[in-house]
């Protein structure tokens, strides 16, 4: 409330509204214990917003749904209203009916929003205690409305569920508010216990993978949950005015008995037909890609809202970060909700367990989306493997009870779920999850992974029809070859195929020979199809945990050596032992602690000016401090932070802010700030750098050090960054120069002010002639270049090295000979 009033004071004309939430969504990430503010400005569009009480002030009873919807139509909806942002407090249980009736009162108005949540444990707390607010107050018994109208204003909304319907249809035949009393005329709990829910009691971590869906709206999930040892009067207190009408109408219902009951997130009426569904990675990927394509094609995307269900952040169904990743460079803002409003074939519907994206604007605007994030599906594949293991355990337990008719009825459903996971959509070829199971259970420890180079180029140049024909021919050749040699084939993703066999059935030499033969067959070119370049990674000695690590190591080596066939055997590094895993998560905790407790600490190492004989330049180096005061160096946490992108972004942002704050008003000293390619690709980070650089009095004192050894896939982005820094008066250094000469031509094209010679060259320049030759070559660059550039030598640790580099007229020396990294600057 204080924050809302503060914003209102700053911007009196602002329309302010918000909700509590279990977590916020910001630029493609979600995080708990945060506040996010989204600002949208309009030139012509109008916004009307207010909180509507759901209780009658006089009788203290709930207002009828039609009365509330009629009020919304009267007060908010105009002829050119295009979007109705709607948020319900958690205690309002007629939210489904409210959204449904809005379709009848104003059918052409798009709705978006959902039910406010809270970051508390337990489904009930999460659903029931959320509140809404504006600058005038807050309420847990109100509906927050914000209507956007205007001729030029447009909006669009789409959603993803990942749910595939496979269960039989049932009818809800009796209810008490949000409690489902009977299904198909039988006790609701008994019906569910005879189904998959009986198994889910033993595996609660799987509960969100098997949601019910509305049978007449098959894409809209309806999460149903159990509460044990509870009476209706405990769930719906008689003294609460919101419940009194239901008790008056339902005197026939036993309300005092404590037992297990079945609940829905909102009030539900008898007659609703439902079916069981199954959420799995293939459907999540397909739905999310389709959602992205629809959102990407909307032309007036000035503002992006994202509402994602708490269910997609929980347990096995932990797909939220993956789904949000393509929007990390956009201005997406939103929250984790209890229920979400989505638009299904032109009709607004309230559902649960979904990811909803809404875009809006008045003018043409394209967001900076990141579609490449969809290619990283390894986290979902791991969830699939874990899910499959659980399903197979369930199946084995059901088979032990084969004489039980209930178990016999559940088995086909479980096996159908397994089949969905195990087979790809193309010709029912076993997929990555099936490969993982065969490695684990059948000893398929000899695997060849085949992929095709330049797929994106192929799709850009040739027609989709020709690409598809080439793909089918490629798959059929692999299938026929595998079948003829009694190998097993798996379609992993896209064009990536695996062929596997147990080592006891085939020697390594014969398997390698067969793969070489297949590679030649795939290389064969016909004029009717596209010529492809298949690459083969033969992995020997695989197990379930190491085969992916072996493959990625193999691909990295093949890329370096520019070869298309390689045989790899396991090494100790391919598998993380338990101690390594514990250490990794310890570092994650350290990083989170440092972020939350202001323990990201800049250290500064002085750099000696060899011409002036003094230190007037520093490099800033990041350190983290844990709760015990222990200092962590970058080699212990940086790679872990990078693997969790949001952690890296957070510590990098803090570091940049602190360095600017430290050097802002210092006129006679400069500082180097390390930036990675990820930082340069991060729109939010660039805005921070440009904003800081444009506001300091001495921008020439800030040098941004770019690692030459990092993989750079877009030199246009890099040169744009370099040019903008120079425009704002800053400086550029190429760090670790000499460590990655494969990109020398590109690096030389970057307008840098400093070259920092890689420490491995400096360390060995007195003992290794080749290192000294590299030193001479790099140091001599400034005499051959038409650009003014200064040379810095890193790791100058003794007088012998210093004397050597001074002999080559190196401008600066950095190392322990002159200065160790410290939190304070040298006097």
Tab-separated table of C-alpha atoms in Angstrom, residues 291-686:
chain	number	residue	atom	x	y	z
A	291	UNK	CA	1.686	-20.270	-27.822
A	292	UNK	CA	4.969	-18.509	-28.604
A	293	UNK	CA	4.287	-18.451	-32.343
A	294	UNK	CA	0.867	-16.877	-31.785
A	295	UNK	CA	2.276	-14.239	-29.417
A	296	UNK	CA	5.266	-13.531	-31.678
A	297	UNK	CA	2.936	-12.781	-34.604
A	298	UNK	CA	1.005	-10.083	-32.698
A	299	UNK	CA	2.241	-6.773	-34.078
A	300	UNK	CA	1.344	-4.303	-31.280
A	301	UNK	CA	3.238	-6.022	-28.467
A	302	UNK	CA	4.177	-2.945	-26.432
A	303	UNK	CA	3.374	-4.700	-23.152
A	304	UNK	CA	3.542	-8.418	-22.343
A	305	UNK	CA	1.794	-9.955	-19.318
A	306	UNK	CA	2.497	-13.510	-18.181
A	307	UNK	CA	0.390	-15.456	-15.668
A	308	UNK	CA	1.626	-18.926	-14.760
A	309	UNK	CA	-0.001	-21.433	-12.437
A	310	UNK	CA	1.577	-22.399	-9.126
A	311	UNK	CA	1.157	-26.013	-10.336
A	312	UNK	CA	3.778	-25.443	-13.061
A	313	UNK	CA	6.378	-24.511	-10.430
A	314	UNK	CA	5.795	-27.538	-8.206
A	315	UNK	CA	7.333	-30.978	-7.898
A	316	UNK	CA	7.577	-33.039	-11.060
A	317	UNK	CA	5.778	-30.442	-13.153
A	318	UNK	CA	8.581	-27.859	-12.865
A	319	UNK	CA	8.313	-26.411	-16.354
A	320	UNK	CA	7.744	-22.738	-15.498
A	321	UNK	CA	11.357	-21.592	-15.965
A	322	UNK	CA	11.602	-23.367	-19.318
A	323	UNK	CA	8.296	-21.892	-20.525
A	324	UNK	CA	9.286	-18.368	-19.456
A	325	UNK	CA	12.812	-18.508	-20.949
A	326	UNK	CA	11.822	-17.406	-24.504
A	327	UNK	CA	10.530	-14.137	-23.028
A	328	UNK	CA	13.675	-13.265	-21.014
A	329	UNK	CA	14.563	-10.293	-23.243
A	330	UNK	CA	11.004	-8.979	-23.443
A	331	UNK	CA	9.260	-6.694	-20.941
A	332	UNK	CA	7.037	-9.554	-19.733
A	333	UNK	CA	5.644	-8.927	-16.283
A	334	UNK	CA	3.137	-10.911	-14.250
A	335	UNK	CA	2.803	-13.386	-11.422
A	336	UNK	CA	2.235	-16.945	-10.291
A	337	UNK	CA	-1.507	-17.379	-9.792
A	338	UNK	CA	-3.939	-19.906	-8.312
A	339	UNK	CA	-6.283	-19.901	-11.318
A	340	UNK	CA	-5.864	-18.217	-14.705
A	341	UNK	CA	-8.272	-16.590	-17.148
A	342	UNK	CA	-7.683	-17.820	-20.694
A	343	UNK	CA	-9.406	-17.349	-24.015
A	344	UNK	CA	-10.520	-20.632	-25.607
A	345	UNK	CA	-11.796	-20.286	-29.177
A	346	UNK	CA	-13.058	-16.772	-28.497
A	347	UNK	CA	-14.631	-17.530	-25.112
A	348	UNK	CA	-13.132	-16.441	-21.761
A	349	UNK	CA	-12.697	-19.338	-19.325
A	350	UNK	CA	-11.187	-19.727	-15.840
A	351	UNK	CA	-8.891	-22.729	-15.446
A	352	UNK	CA	-5.976	-23.980	-13.368
A	353	UNK	CA	-2.498	-25.254	-14.153
A	354	UNK	CA	-1.927	-23.127	-17.267
A	355	UNK	CA	0.541	-20.589	-18.642
A	356	UNK	CA	-1.208	-17.530	-20.121
A	357	UNK	CA	0.473	-14.756	-22.128
A	358	UNK	CA	-1.354	-11.525	-22.974
A	359	UNK	CA	0.064	-8.820	-25.266
A	360	UNK	CA	-1.296	-5.346	-25.870
A	361	UNK	CA	-0.456	-1.974	-27.380
A	362	UNK	CA	-1.475	0.956	-29.555
A	363	UNK	CA	1.348	1.007	-32.086
A	364	UNK	CA	3.523	-1.445	-33.980
A	365	UNK	CA	6.151	-2.833	-31.617
A	366	UNK	CA	8.206	-6.029	-31.694
A	367	UNK	CA	9.530	-7.509	-28.464
A	368	UNK	CA	12.990	-9.107	-28.302
A	369	UNK	CA	11.925	-12.702	-27.811
A	370	UNK	CA	14.355	-15.621	-27.606
A	371	UNK	CA	12.978	-18.608	-29.583
A	372	UNK	CA	16.307	-20.449	-29.229
A	373	UNK	CA	15.385	-21.207	-25.612
A	374	UNK	CA	12.993	-23.853	-26.943
A	375	UNK	CA	15.977	-25.929	-28.088
A	376	UNK	CA	17.096	-26.520	-24.479
A	377	UNK	CA	14.713	-29.235	-23.326
A	378	UNK	CA	17.122	-31.308	-21.228
A	379	UNK	CA	15.477	-30.290	-17.918
A	380	UNK	CA	12.070	-31.443	-19.202
A	381	UNK	CA	13.605	-34.685	-20.475
A	382	UNK	CA	15.030	-35.363	-17.006
A	383	UNK	CA	11.579	-34.745	-15.488
A	384	UNK	CA	10.218	-37.226	-18.047
A	385	UNK	CA	12.694	-39.897	-16.969
A	386	UNK	CA	11.815	-39.385	-13.305
A	387	UNK	CA	8.112	-39.496	-14.131
A	388	UNK	CA	8.523	-42.697	-16.142
A	389	UNK	CA	10.343	-44.362	-13.255
A	390	UNK	CA	7.443	-43.506	-10.945
A	391	UNK	CA	4.846	-44.757	-13.426
A	392	UNK	CA	6.721	-48.038	-13.844
A	393	UNK	CA	6.811	-48.444	-10.062
A	394	UNK	CA	3.058	-47.823	-9.974
A	395	UNK	CA	2.542	-50.365	-12.767
A	396	UNK	CA	4.554	-53.050	-10.958
A	397	UNK	CA	2.530	-52.522	-7.775
A	398	UNK	CA	-0.737	-52.754	-9.702
A	399	UNK	CA	0.409	-55.966	-11.397
A	400	UNK	CA	0.948	-57.481	-7.965
A	401	UNK	CA	-2.783	-56.878	-7.400
A	402	UNK	CA	-3.868	-58.257	-10.800
A	403	UNK	CA	-6.801	-60.124	-9.256
A	404	UNK	CA	-8.224	-56.853	-7.943
A	405	UNK	CA	-10.735	-55.527	-10.527
A	406	UNK	CA	-9.972	-51.925	-9.531
A	407	UNK	CA	-6.267	-52.433	-10.196
A	408	UNK	CA	-7.097	-54.044	-13.515
A	409	UNK	CA	-9.127	-50.966	-14.440
A	410	UNK	CA	-6.349	-48.511	-13.555
A	411	UNK	CA	-3.576	-50.409	-15.385
A	412	UNK	CA	-4.594	-49.384	-18.944
A	413	UNK	CA	-4.546	-45.705	-17.926
A	414	UNK	CA	-1.034	-46.017	-16.412
A	415	UNK	CA	0.242	-47.915	-19.474
A	416	UNK	CA	-1.253	-45.311	-21.796
A	417	UNK	CA	0.667	-42.624	-19.878
A	418	UNK	CA	3.877	-44.658	-20.193
A	419	UNK	CA	3.309	-45.085	-23.916
A	420	UNK	CA	2.866	-41.330	-24.344
A	421	UNK	CA	6.206	-40.713	-22.611
A	422	UNK	CA	8.100	-43.504	-24.344
A	423	UNK	CA	7.235	-42.792	-27.962
A	424	UNK	CA	7.720	-39.757	-30.158
A	425	UNK	CA	4.887	-38.456	-32.294
A	426	UNK	CA	6.681	-39.539	-35.493
A	427	UNK	CA	5.785	-43.117	-36.421
A	428	UNK	CA	5.774	-44.122	-32.749
A	429	UNK	CA	9.569	-44.290	-32.659
A	430	UNK	CA	10.865	-44.718	-29.072
A	431	UNK	CA	12.107	-41.396	-27.692
A	432	UNK	CA	14.765	-40.127	-25.271
A	433	UNK	CA	12.898	-41.359	-22.212
A	434	UNK	CA	12.726	-44.859	-23.727
A	435	UNK	CA	16.473	-44.760	-24.418
A	436	UNK	CA	17.118	-43.824	-20.798
A	437	UNK	CA	14.994	-46.740	-19.580
A	438	UNK	CA	16.665	-49.209	-21.988
A	439	UNK	CA	20.107	-48.088	-20.815
A	440	UNK	CA	19.038	-48.502	-17.192
A	441	UNK	CA	17.013	-51.739	-17.374
A	442	UNK	CA	18.227	-53.555	-20.492
A	443	UNK	CA	21.927	-52.720	-20.478
A	444	UNK	CA	21.986	-50.747	-23.746
A	445	UNK	CA	25.424	-49.337	-22.946
A	446	UNK	CA	26.679	-48.791	-26.507
A	447	UNK	CA	24.998	-45.831	-28.203
A	448	UNK	CA	25.537	-43.806	-31.357
A	449	UNK	CA	23.938	-40.349	-31.391
A	450	UNK	CA	23.378	-38.965	-34.903
A	451	UNK	CA	22.543	-35.368	-35.708
A	452	UNK	CA	22.461	-33.221	-38.826
A	453	UNK	CA	24.395	-29.971	-39.254
A	454	UNK	CA	22.939	-26.669	-40.473
A	455	UNK	CA	19.267	-27.520	-39.890
A	456	UNK	CA	18.226	-23.875	-39.527
A	457	UNK	CA	20.024	-22.929	-42.756
A	458	UNK	CA	18.256	-25.791	-44.519
A	459	UNK	CA	14.860	-24.600	-43.318
A	460	UNK	CA	15.644	-21.030	-44.346
A	461	UNK	CA	16.720	-21.890	-47.908
A	462	UNK	CA	14.441	-24.781	-48.916
A	463	UNK	CA	10.671	-25.213	-48.895
A	464	UNK	CA	9.059	-26.870	-45.845
A	465	UNK	CA	7.802	-29.666	-48.090
A	466	UNK	CA	11.310	-30.492	-49.352
A	467	UNK	CA	12.764	-30.323	-45.832
A	468	UNK	CA	10.066	-32.695	-44.586
A	469	UNK	CA	10.700	-35.171	-47.448
A	470	UNK	CA	14.429	-35.113	-46.662
A	471	UNK	CA	13.746	-35.637	-42.966
A	472	UNK	CA	11.457	-38.614	-43.634
A	473	UNK	CA	14.025	-40.214	-45.943
A	474	UNK	CA	16.723	-39.693	-43.282
A	475	UNK	CA	14.544	-41.279	-40.575
A	476	UNK	CA	13.542	-44.224	-42.747
A	477	UNK	CA	17.169	-44.960	-43.668
A	478	UNK	CA	18.115	-44.990	-39.987
A	479	UNK	CA	15.108	-47.171	-39.118
A	480	UNK	CA	15.762	-49.689	-41.907
A	481	UNK	CA	19.458	-49.910	-41.061
A	482	UNK	CA	18.721	-50.406	-37.338
A	483	UNK	CA	16.121	-53.071	-38.042
A	484	UNK	CA	18.394	-54.985	-40.450
A	485	UNK	CA	21.231	-55.022	-37.895
A	486	UNK	CA	18.946	-55.734	-34.913
A	487	UNK	CA	19.784	-52.438	-33.240
A	488	UNK	CA	17.287	-50.228	-31.435
A	489	UNK	CA	16.588	-46.725	-32.748
A	490	UNK	CA	15.290	-43.705	-30.802
A	491	UNK	CA	14.162	-40.286	-32.023
A	492	UNK	CA	15.490	-37.856	-29.401
A	493	UNK	CA	14.614	-34.386	-30.684
A	494	UNK	CA	14.308	-32.785	-34.097
A	495	UNK	CA	16.768	-34.589	-36.383
A	496	UNK	CA	18.701	-36.136	-33.494
A	497	UNK	CA	18.592	-39.939	-33.527
A	498	UNK	CA	20.192	-42.571	-31.285
A	499	UNK	CA	20.984	-46.170	-32.204
A	500	UNK	CA	21.791	-48.469	-29.278
A	501	UNK	CA	22.739	-52.048	-28.463
A	502	UNK	CA	23.984	-53.916	-25.375
A	503	UNK	CA	27.775	-54.338	-25.536
A	504	UNK	CA	27.487	-58.103	-25.019
A	505	UNK	CA	25.639	-58.406	-28.341
A	506	UNK	CA	28.081	-56.446	-30.499
A	507	UNK	CA	31.796	-55.685	-30.290
A	508	UNK	CA	32.811	-52.047	-30.323
A	509	UNK	CA	34.717	-52.455	-33.600
A	510	UNK	CA	31.748	-54.020	-35.418
A	511	UNK	CA	29.354	-51.392	-34.042
A	512	UNK	CA	31.683	-48.582	-35.124
A	513	UNK	CA	32.033	-50.196	-38.570
A	514	UNK	CA	28.244	-50.408	-38.941
A	515	UNK	CA	27.845	-46.752	-37.966
A	516	UNK	CA	30.471	-45.757	-40.556
A	517	UNK	CA	28.504	-47.663	-43.188
A	518	UNK	CA	25.289	-45.896	-42.145
A	519	UNK	CA	27.015	-42.524	-42.285
A	520	UNK	CA	28.064	-43.189	-45.870
A	521	UNK	CA	24.500	-44.172	-46.758
A	522	UNK	CA	23.159	-40.957	-45.257
A	523	UNK	CA	25.779	-38.948	-47.126
A	524	UNK	CA	24.489	-40.348	-50.435
A	525	UNK	CA	22.913	-37.505	-52.376
A	526	UNK	CA	19.889	-37.674	-54.646
A	527	UNK	CA	18.765	-34.753	-56.775
A	528	UNK	CA	15.212	-34.976	-55.443
A	529	UNK	CA	16.252	-34.279	-51.832
A	530	UNK	CA	18.541	-31.965	-49.846
A	531	UNK	CA	22.129	-33.095	-49.252
A	532	UNK	CA	22.667	-33.472	-45.483
A	533	UNK	CA	25.811	-33.656	-43.327
A	534	UNK	CA	25.232	-36.252	-40.558
A	535	UNK	CA	27.563	-36.300	-37.547
A	536	UNK	CA	28.065	-39.502	-35.539
A	537	UNK	CA	29.037	-39.702	-31.851
A	538	UNK	CA	29.660	-43.291	-30.759
A	539	UNK	CA	29.460	-43.555	-26.949
A	540	UNK	CA	30.813	-46.716	-25.341
A	541	UNK	CA	30.201	-47.723	-21.743
A	542	UNK	CA	27.083	-45.566	-21.213
A	543	UNK	CA	24.914	-45.541	-18.164
A	544	UNK	CA	21.735	-43.595	-17.425
A	545	UNK	CA	23.629	-40.775	-15.720
A	546	UNK	CA	26.631	-40.237	-17.980
A	547	UNK	CA	25.529	-40.689	-21.582
A	548	UNK	CA	24.380	-37.086	-22.057
A	549	UNK	CA	27.641	-35.775	-20.565
A	550	UNK	CA	29.603	-38.083	-22.877
A	551	UNK	CA	27.631	-36.852	-25.878
A	552	UNK	CA	28.125	-33.147	-25.151
A	553	UNK	CA	31.862	-33.696	-24.541
A	554	UNK	CA	32.094	-35.597	-27.809
A	555	UNK	CA	30.297	-32.854	-29.761
A	556	UNK	CA	32.573	-30.213	-28.275
A	557	UNK	CA	35.674	-32.142	-29.341
A	558	UNK	CA	34.273	-32.791	-32.812
A	559	UNK	CA	33.561	-29.105	-33.267
A	560	UNK	CA	37.113	-28.177	-32.268
A	561	UNK	CA	38.632	-30.760	-34.614
A	562	UNK	CA	36.072	-30.205	-37.389
A	563	UNK	CA	35.299	-33.928	-37.725
A	564	UNK	CA	32.002	-35.760	-38.274
A	565	UNK	CA	32.693	-39.105	-36.560
A	566	UNK	CA	34.064	-39.814	-33.090
A	567	UNK	CA	34.190	-42.670	-30.590
A	568	UNK	CA	34.042	-41.702	-26.893
A	569	UNK	CA	34.557	-43.821	-23.790
A	570	UNK	CA	33.459	-42.711	-20.314
A	571	UNK	CA	35.717	-40.691	-18.056
A	572	UNK	CA	35.424	-39.957	-14.374
A	573	UNK	CA	34.391	-36.389	-15.202
A	574	UNK	CA	31.230	-37.472	-17.026
A	575	UNK	CA	29.401	-38.402	-13.829
A	576	UNK	CA	28.899	-36.184	-10.827
A	577	UNK	CA	29.284	-38.131	-7.589
A	578	UNK	CA	27.099	-37.411	-4.586
A	579	UNK	CA	29.702	-35.155	-3.002
A	580	UNK	CA	29.919	-33.038	-6.177
A	581	UNK	CA	26.158	-32.713	-6.336
A	582	UNK	CA	26.027	-31.609	-2.690
A	583	UNK	CA	28.785	-29.069	-3.318
A	584	UNK	CA	26.927	-27.704	-6.340
A	585	UNK	CA	23.776	-27.090	-4.327
A	586	UNK	CA	25.830	-25.661	-1.466
A	587	UNK	CA	27.175	-23.079	-3.923
A	588	UNK	CA	23.627	-22.330	-5.093
A	589	UNK	CA	22.711	-21.603	-1.467
A	590	UNK	CA	25.788	-19.393	-1.074
A	591	UNK	CA	24.816	-17.394	-4.180
A	592	UNK	CA	21.231	-16.972	-3.009
A	593	UNK	CA	22.424	-15.897	0.445
A	594	UNK	CA	24.817	-13.359	-1.090
A	595	UNK	CA	22.053	-11.894	-3.269
A	596	UNK	CA	19.562	-11.643	-0.413
A	597	UNK	CA	22.017	-10.280	2.197
A	598	UNK	CA	24.124	-7.827	0.175
A	599	UNK	CA	27.155	-10.115	0.207
A	600	UNK	CA	28.171	-9.739	-3.450
A	601	UNK	CA	31.438	-7.886	-2.813
A	602	UNK	CA	33.647	-6.142	-5.396
A	603	UNK	CA	37.392	-6.580	-4.860
A	604	UNK	CA	39.850	-4.371	-6.742
A	605	UNK	CA	43.287	-5.308	-8.100
A	606	UNK	CA	45.575	-2.439	-8.984
A	607	UNK	CA	47.124	-2.305	-12.469
A	608	UNK	CA	50.604	-0.751	-12.695
A	609	UNK	CA	51.267	1.889	-15.350
A	610	UNK	CA	54.715	0.964	-16.717
A	611	UNK	CA	55.248	4.448	-18.181
A	612	UNK	CA	54.220	6.531	-15.162
A	613	UNK	CA	55.369	4.025	-12.529
A	614	UNK	CA	52.167	4.109	-10.454
A	615	UNK	CA	48.748	2.501	-10.119
A	616	UNK	CA	45.848	4.512	-11.467
A	617	UNK	CA	43.707	1.728	-12.954
A	618	UNK	CA	41.942	-1.228	-11.298
A	619	UNK	CA	40.121	-4.366	-12.310
A	620	UNK	CA	36.977	-5.150	-10.321
A	621	UNK	CA	36.703	-8.811	-9.292
A	622	UNK	CA	33.636	-10.423	-7.791
A	623	UNK	CA	33.634	-12.211	-4.444
A	624	UNK	CA	30.777	-13.767	-2.454
A	625	UNK	CA	30.585	-14.011	1.327
A	626	UNK	CA	28.523	-16.681	3.107
A	627	UNK	CA	26.768	-16.451	6.477
A	628	UNK	CA	29.969	-17.527	8.264
A	629	UNK	CA	32.075	-14.802	6.669
A	630	UNK	CA	33.869	-17.166	4.264
A	631	UNK	CA	34.926	-15.532	0.975
A	632	UNK	CA	34.274	-17.386	-2.294
A	633	UNK	CA	36.262	-16.755	-5.478
A	634	UNK	CA	34.737	-16.781	-9.002
A	635	UNK	CA	36.174	-20.185	-9.935
A	636	UNK	CA	34.028	-21.736	-7.194
A	637	UNK	CA	30.667	-20.144	-8.055
A	638	UNK	CA	30.648	-18.557	-11.527
A	639	UNK	CA	29.968	-21.712	-13.554
A	640	UNK	CA	27.202	-22.765	-11.166
A	641	UNK	CA	25.647	-19.291	-11.420
A	642	UNK	CA	25.817	-19.431	-15.227
A	643	UNK	CA	24.031	-22.785	-15.271
A	644	UNK	CA	21.194	-21.089	-13.319
A	645	UNK	CA	20.917	-18.046	-15.577
A	646	UNK	CA	18.792	-15.991	-13.174
A	647	UNK	CA	21.451	-16.299	-10.441
A	648	UNK	CA	24.192	-15.120	-12.777
A	649	UNK	CA	22.089	-12.184	-13.930
A	650	UNK	CA	21.398	-11.159	-10.342
A	651	UNK	CA	25.030	-11.186	-9.111
A	652	UNK	CA	26.274	-9.574	-12.325
A	653	UNK	CA	23.758	-6.744	-11.957
A	654	UNK	CA	24.682	-6.159	-8.309
A	655	UNK	CA	28.383	-6.153	-9.164
A	656	UNK	CA	27.985	-3.577	-11.951
A	657	UNK	CA	25.867	-1.310	-9.733
A	658	UNK	CA	28.399	-1.418	-6.882
A	659	UNK	CA	31.407	-0.704	-9.104
A	660	UNK	CA	29.679	2.306	-10.656
A	661	UNK	CA	28.753	3.549	-7.183
A	662	UNK	CA	32.368	3.156	-5.977
A	663	UNK	CA	34.008	4.993	-8.888
A	664	UNK	CA	31.241	7.414	-9.814
A	665	UNK	CA	32.915	10.608	-8.539
A	666	UNK	CA	36.593	9.567	-8.762
A	667	UNK	CA	38.345	11.627	-11.419
A	668	UNK	CA	41.903	10.237	-11.409
A	669	UNK	CA	41.299	6.479	-11.290
A	670	UNK	CA	39.676	4.095	-13.779
A	671	UNK	CA	38.203	0.622	-13.343
A	672	UNK	CA	37.650	-2.460	-15.469
A	673	UNK	CA	34.286	-4.272	-15.289
A	674	UNK	CA	34.011	-7.807	-16.664
A	675	UNK	CA	31.022	-8.413	-18.939
A	676	UNK	CA	30.080	-11.712	-20.541
A	677	UNK	CA	28.333	-12.391	-23.817
A	678	UNK	CA	25.237	-13.270	-21.766
A	679	UNK	CA	25.344	-9.770	-20.236
A	680	UNK	CA	25.584	-8.220	-23.697
A	681	UNK	CA	22.574	-10.258	-24.874
A	682	UNK	CA	20.557	-9.265	-21.795
A	683	UNK	CA	18.458	-6.201	-22.609
A	684	UNK	CA	17.944	-5.364	-18.944
A	685	UNK	CA	21.704	-5.490	-18.276
A	686	UNK	CA	22.446	-3.290	-21.267
